[in-house]
Coordinates of N, CA and C in Angstrom, one line a residue:
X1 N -11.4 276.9 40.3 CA -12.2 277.2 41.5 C -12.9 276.0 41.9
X2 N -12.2 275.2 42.6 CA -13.5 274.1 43.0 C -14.7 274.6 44.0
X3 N -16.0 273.8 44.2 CA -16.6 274.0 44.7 C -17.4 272.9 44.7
X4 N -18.7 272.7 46.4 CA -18.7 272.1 46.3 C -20.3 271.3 45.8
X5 N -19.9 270.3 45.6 CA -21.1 269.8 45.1 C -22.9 269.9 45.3
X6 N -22.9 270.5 46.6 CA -24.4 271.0 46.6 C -24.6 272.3 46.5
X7 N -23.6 273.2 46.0 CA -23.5 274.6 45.6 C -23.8 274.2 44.6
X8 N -23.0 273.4 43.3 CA -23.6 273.2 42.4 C -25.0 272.8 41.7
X9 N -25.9 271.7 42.5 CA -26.2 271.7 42.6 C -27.9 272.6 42.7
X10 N -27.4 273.4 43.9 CA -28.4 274.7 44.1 C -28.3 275.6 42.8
X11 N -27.3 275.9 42.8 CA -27.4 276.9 41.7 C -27.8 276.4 40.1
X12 N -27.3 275.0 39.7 CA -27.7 275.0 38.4 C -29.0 274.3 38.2
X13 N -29.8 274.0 39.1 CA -31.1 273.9 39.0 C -32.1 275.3 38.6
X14 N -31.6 276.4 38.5 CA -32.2 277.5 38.4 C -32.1 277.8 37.0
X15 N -32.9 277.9 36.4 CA -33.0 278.5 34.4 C -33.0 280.3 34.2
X16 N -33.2 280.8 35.4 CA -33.5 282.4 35.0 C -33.0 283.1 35.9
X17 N -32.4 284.1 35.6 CA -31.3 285.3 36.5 C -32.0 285.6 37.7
X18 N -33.6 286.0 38.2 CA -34.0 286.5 39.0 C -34.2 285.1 40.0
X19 N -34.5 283.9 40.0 CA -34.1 282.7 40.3 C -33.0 282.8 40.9
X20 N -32.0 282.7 40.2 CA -30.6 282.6 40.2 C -29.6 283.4 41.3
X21 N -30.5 284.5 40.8 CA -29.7 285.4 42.3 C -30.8 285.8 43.4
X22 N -32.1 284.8 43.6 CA -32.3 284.6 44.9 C -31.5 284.0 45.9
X23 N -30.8 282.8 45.4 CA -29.7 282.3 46.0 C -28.8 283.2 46.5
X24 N -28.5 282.9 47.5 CA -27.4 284.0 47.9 C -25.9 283.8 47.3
X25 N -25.5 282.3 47.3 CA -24.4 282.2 46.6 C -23.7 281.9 45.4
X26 N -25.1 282.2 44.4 CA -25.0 281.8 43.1 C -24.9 283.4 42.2
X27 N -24.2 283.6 40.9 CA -24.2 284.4 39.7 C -25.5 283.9 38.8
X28 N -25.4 285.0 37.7 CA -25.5 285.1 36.7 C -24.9 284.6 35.6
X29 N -24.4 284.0 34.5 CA -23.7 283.9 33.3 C -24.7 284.2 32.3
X30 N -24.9 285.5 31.7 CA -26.1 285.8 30.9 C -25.6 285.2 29.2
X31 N -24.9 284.7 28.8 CA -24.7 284.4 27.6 C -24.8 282.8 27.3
X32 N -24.6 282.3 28.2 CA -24.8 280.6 28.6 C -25.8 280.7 29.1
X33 N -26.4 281.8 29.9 CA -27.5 281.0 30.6 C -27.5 280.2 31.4
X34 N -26.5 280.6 32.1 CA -26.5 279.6 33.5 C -26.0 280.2 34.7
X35 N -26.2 279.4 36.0 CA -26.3 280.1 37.5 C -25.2 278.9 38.0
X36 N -24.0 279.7 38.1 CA -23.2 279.4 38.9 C -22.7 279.7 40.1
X37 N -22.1 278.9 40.9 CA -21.9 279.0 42.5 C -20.5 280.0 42.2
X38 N -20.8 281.1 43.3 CA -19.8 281.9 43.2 C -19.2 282.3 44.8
X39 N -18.2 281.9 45.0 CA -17.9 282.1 46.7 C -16.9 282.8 46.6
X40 N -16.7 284.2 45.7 CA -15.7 285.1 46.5 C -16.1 286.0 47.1
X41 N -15.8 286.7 48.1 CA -16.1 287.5 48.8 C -16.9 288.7 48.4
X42 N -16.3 289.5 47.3 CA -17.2 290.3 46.7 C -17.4 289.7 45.3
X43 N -18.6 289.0 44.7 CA -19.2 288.7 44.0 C -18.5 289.0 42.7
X44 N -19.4 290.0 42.3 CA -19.1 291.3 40.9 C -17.8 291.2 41.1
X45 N -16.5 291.2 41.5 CA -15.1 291.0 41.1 C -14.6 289.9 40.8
X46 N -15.3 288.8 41.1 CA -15.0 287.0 41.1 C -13.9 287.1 39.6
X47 N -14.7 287.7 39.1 CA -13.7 287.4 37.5 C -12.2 288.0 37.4
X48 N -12.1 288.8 38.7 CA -10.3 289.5 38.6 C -9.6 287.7 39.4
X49 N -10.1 287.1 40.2 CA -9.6 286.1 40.5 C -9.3 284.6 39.8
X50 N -10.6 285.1 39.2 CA -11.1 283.6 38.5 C -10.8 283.5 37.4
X51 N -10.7 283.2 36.2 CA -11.1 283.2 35.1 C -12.1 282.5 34.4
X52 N -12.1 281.4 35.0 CA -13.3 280.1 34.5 C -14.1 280.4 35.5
X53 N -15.1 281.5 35.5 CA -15.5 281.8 36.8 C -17.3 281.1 36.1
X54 N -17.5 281.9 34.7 CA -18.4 281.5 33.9 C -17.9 280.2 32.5
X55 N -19.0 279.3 32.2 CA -18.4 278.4 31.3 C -18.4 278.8 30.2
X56 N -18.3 280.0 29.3 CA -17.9 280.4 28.0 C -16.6 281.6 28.6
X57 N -15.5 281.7 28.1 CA -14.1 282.4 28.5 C -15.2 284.0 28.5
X58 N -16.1 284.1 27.2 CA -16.2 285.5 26.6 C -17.0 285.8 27.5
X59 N -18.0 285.2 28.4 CA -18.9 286.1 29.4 C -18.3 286.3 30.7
X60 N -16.7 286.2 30.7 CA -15.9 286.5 31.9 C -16.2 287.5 32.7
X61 N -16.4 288.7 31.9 CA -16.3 289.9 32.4 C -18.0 290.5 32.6
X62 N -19.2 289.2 32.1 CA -20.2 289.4 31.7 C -21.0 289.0 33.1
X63 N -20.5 288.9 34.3 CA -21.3 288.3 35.2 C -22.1 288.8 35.7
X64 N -23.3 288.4 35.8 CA -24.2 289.4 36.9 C -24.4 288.5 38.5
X65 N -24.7 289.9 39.4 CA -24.4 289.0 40.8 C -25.6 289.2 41.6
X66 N -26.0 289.4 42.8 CA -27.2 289.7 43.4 C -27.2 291.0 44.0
X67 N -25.4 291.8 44.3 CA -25.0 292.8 44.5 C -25.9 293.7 43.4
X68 N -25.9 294.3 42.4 CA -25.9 294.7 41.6 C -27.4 294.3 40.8
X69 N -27.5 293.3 40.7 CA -28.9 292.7 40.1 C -28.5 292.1 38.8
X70 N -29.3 291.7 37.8 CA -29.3 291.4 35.9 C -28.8 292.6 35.5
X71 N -28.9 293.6 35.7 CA -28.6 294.9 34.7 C -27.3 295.3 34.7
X72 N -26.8 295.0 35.8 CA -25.0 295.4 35.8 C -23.9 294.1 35.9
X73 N -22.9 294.3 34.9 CA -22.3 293.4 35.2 C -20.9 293.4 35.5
X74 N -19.9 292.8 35.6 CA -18.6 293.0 36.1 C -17.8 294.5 35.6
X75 N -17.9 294.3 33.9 CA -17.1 295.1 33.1 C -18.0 296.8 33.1
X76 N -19.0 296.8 33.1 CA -19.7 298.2 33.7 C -19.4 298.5 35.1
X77 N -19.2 297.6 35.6 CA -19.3 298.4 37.6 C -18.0 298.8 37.5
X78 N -16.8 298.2 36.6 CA -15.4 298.6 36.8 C -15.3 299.9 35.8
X79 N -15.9 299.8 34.6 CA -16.3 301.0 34.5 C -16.8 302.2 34.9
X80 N -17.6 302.0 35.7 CA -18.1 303.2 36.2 C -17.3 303.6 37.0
X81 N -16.5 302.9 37.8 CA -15.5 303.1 39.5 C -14.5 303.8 38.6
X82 N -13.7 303.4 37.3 CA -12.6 304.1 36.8 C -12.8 305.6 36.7
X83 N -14.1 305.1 35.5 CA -14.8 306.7 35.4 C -14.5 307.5 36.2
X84 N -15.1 307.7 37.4 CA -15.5 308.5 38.7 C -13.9 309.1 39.0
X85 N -13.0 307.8 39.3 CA -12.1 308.7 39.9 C -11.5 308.7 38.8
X86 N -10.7 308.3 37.5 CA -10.7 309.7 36.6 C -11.2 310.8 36.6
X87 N -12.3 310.9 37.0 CA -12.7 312.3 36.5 C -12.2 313.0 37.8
X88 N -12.7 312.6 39.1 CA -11.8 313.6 40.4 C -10.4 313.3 40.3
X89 N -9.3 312.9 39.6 CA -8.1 312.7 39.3 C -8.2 314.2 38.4
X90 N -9.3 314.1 37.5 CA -8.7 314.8 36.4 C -9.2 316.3 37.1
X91 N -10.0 316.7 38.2 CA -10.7 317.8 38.5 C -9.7 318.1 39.7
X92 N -9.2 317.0 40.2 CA -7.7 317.9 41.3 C -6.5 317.9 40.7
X93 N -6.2 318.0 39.1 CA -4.9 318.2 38.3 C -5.5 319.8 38.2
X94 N -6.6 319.6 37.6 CA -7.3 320.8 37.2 C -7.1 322.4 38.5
X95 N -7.8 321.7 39.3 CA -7.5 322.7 41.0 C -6.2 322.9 41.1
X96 N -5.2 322.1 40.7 CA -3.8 322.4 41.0 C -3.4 323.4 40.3
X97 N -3.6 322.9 39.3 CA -2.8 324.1 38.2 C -3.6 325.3 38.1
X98 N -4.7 325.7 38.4 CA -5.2 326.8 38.7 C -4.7 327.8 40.1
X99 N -4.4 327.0 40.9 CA -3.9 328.0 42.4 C -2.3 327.7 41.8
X100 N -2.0 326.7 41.2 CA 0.0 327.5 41.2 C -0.3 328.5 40.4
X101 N -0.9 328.0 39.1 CA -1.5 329.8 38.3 C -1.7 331.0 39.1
X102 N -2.3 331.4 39.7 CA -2.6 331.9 40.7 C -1.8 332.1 41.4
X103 N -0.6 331.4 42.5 CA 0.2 331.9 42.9 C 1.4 332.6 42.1
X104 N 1.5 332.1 41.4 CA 2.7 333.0 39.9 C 2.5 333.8 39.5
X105 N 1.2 334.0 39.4 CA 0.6 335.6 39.1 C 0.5 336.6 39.7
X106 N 0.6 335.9 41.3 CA 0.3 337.0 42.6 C 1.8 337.7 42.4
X107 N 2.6 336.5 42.6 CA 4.2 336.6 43.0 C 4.2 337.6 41.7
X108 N 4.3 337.2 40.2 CA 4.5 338.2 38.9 C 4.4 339.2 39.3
X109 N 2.7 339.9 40.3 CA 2.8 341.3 39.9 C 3.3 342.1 40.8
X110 N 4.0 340.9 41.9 CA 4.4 342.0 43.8 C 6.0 341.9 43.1
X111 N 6.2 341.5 42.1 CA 8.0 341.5 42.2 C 8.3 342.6 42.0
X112 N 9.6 342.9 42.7 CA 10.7 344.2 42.6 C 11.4 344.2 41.5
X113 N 12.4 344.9 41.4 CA 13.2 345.3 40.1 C 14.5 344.3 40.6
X114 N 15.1 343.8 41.5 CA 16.0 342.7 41.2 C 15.2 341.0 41.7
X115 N 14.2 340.8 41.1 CA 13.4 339.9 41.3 C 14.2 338.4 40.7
X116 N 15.1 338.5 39.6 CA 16.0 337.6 39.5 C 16.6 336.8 40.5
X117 N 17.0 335.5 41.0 CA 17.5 334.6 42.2 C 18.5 333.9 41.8
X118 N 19.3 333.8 42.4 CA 20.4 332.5 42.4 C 20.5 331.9 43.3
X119 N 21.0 330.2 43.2 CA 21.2 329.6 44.6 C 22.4 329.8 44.5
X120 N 22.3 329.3 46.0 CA 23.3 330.0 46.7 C 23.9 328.2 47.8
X121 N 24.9 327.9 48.3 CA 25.2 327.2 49.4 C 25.4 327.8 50.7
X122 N 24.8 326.9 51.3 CA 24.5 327.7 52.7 C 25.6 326.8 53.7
X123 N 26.7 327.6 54.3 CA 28.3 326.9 54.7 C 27.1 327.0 56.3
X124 N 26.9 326.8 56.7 CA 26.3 326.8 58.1 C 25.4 325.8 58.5
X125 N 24.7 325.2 57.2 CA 24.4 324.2 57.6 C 24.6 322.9 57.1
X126 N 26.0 322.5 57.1 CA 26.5 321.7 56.5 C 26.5 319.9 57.3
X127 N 25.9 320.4 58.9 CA 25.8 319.4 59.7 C 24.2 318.6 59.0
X128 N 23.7 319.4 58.3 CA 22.0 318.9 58.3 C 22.6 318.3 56.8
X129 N 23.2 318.1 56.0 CA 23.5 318.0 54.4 C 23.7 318.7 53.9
X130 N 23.5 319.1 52.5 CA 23.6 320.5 51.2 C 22.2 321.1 51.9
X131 N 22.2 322.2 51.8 CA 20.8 322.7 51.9 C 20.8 323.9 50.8
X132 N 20.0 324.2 49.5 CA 20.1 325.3 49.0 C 19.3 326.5 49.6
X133 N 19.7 327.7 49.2 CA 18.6 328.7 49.4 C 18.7 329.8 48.9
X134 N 17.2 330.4 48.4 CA 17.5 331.5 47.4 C 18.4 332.8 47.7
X135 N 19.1 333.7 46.8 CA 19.6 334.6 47.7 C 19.3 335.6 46.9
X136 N 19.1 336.8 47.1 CA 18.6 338.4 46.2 C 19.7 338.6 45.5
X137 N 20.0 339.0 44.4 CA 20.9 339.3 43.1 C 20.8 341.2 43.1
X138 N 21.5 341.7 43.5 CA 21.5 343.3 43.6 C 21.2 343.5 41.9
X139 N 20.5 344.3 41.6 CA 20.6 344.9 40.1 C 21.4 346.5 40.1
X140 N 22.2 346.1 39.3 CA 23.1 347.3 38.7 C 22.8 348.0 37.6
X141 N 22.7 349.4 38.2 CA 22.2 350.1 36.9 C 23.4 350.5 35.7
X142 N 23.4 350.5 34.9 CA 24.5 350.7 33.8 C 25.1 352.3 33.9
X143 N 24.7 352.9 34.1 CA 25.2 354.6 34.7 C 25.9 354.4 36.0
X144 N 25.9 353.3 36.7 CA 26.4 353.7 38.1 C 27.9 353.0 37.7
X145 N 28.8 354.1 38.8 CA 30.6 353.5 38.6 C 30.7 352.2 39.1
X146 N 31.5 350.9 38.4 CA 31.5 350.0 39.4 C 32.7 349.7 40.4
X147 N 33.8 351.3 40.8 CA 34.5 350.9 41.9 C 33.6 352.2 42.9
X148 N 33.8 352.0 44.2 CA 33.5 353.3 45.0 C 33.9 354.5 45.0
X149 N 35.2 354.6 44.6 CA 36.0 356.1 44.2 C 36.8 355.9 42.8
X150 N 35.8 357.2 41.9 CA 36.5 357.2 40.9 C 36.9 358.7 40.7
X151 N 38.1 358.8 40.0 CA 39.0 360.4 39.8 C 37.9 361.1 39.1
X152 N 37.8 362.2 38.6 CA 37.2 362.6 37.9 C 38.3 363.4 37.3
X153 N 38.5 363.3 36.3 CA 39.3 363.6 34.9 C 39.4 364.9 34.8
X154 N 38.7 365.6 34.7 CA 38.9 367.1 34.5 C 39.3 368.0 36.3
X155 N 39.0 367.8 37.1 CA 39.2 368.4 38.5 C 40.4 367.6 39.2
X156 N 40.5 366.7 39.1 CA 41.3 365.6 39.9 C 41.0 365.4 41.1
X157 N 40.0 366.2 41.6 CA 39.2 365.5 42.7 C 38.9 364.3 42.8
X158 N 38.4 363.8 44.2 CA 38.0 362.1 44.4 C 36.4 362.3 44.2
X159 N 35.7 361.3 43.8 CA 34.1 361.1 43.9 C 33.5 360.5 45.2
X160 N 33.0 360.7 45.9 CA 32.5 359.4 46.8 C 31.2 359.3 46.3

């Protein structure tokens, strides 16, 4: 990151954080102890761009900016942002799976007695692609004949 010499300047004449980030375009480095010129756009992120943003590697993640103040620094603010939406990530998994619950249980208790489905191909709409669609499975009861006319053995009458 070059920069230029009276940014430098400005900023490393300053010994103390609250100093430091009166400037408008200077950081924090709380482990060095020093106020560096920082010109990315949003401050507190300089270190996803930069690496040498601070002069020790280990307070990379350690910057404090004027966004924020001394008390927060890079690796807490990205903290906190993950936090948050994990947790509404993890609270609309949550909502989901309680209304399909919910819907499965409505459907479970309205089902009929041939509630079983098979797909099926549908020859009619073969201009749009494959299209599947469920189709009702008649249930057969085990007492019923499975032709429509059966003799009956002793009379020799027909059944209908």
């Amino acid at each position: 990151m070059s920069v230029p010499d009276e940014l430098l300047h400005l900023c490393w004449a300053h010994q103390d954080p609250s100093g430091c980030l009166d400037q408008v375009p200077c950081s924090w480095c709380p482990f060095s102890s020093t106020c560096i010129p920082n010109l990315s756009k949003i401050q507190i992120l300089a270190p996803i761009y930069h690496a040498d943003v601070c002069p020790l590697l280990s307070e990379r993640w350690e910057i404090r900016t004027r966004l924020l103040g001394t008390n927060i620094s890079t690796i807490t603010f990205l903290t906190c942002i993950i936090s948050v939406l994990a947790g509404l990530a993890i609270v609309a998994i949550v909502a989901g799976a309680v209304g399909i619950s919910r819907k499965v249980r409505l459907r479970w208790k309205h089902r009929t007695d041939d509630w079983w489905r098979v797909w099926n191909y549908s020859p009619f709409r073969w201009l749009r692609g494959w299209r599947l669609r469920l189709v009702d499975v008649q249930s057969t009861d085990s007492t019923s004949p499975l032709l429509h006319h059966e003799r009956d053995v002793h009379d020799g009458n027909l059944e209908t």
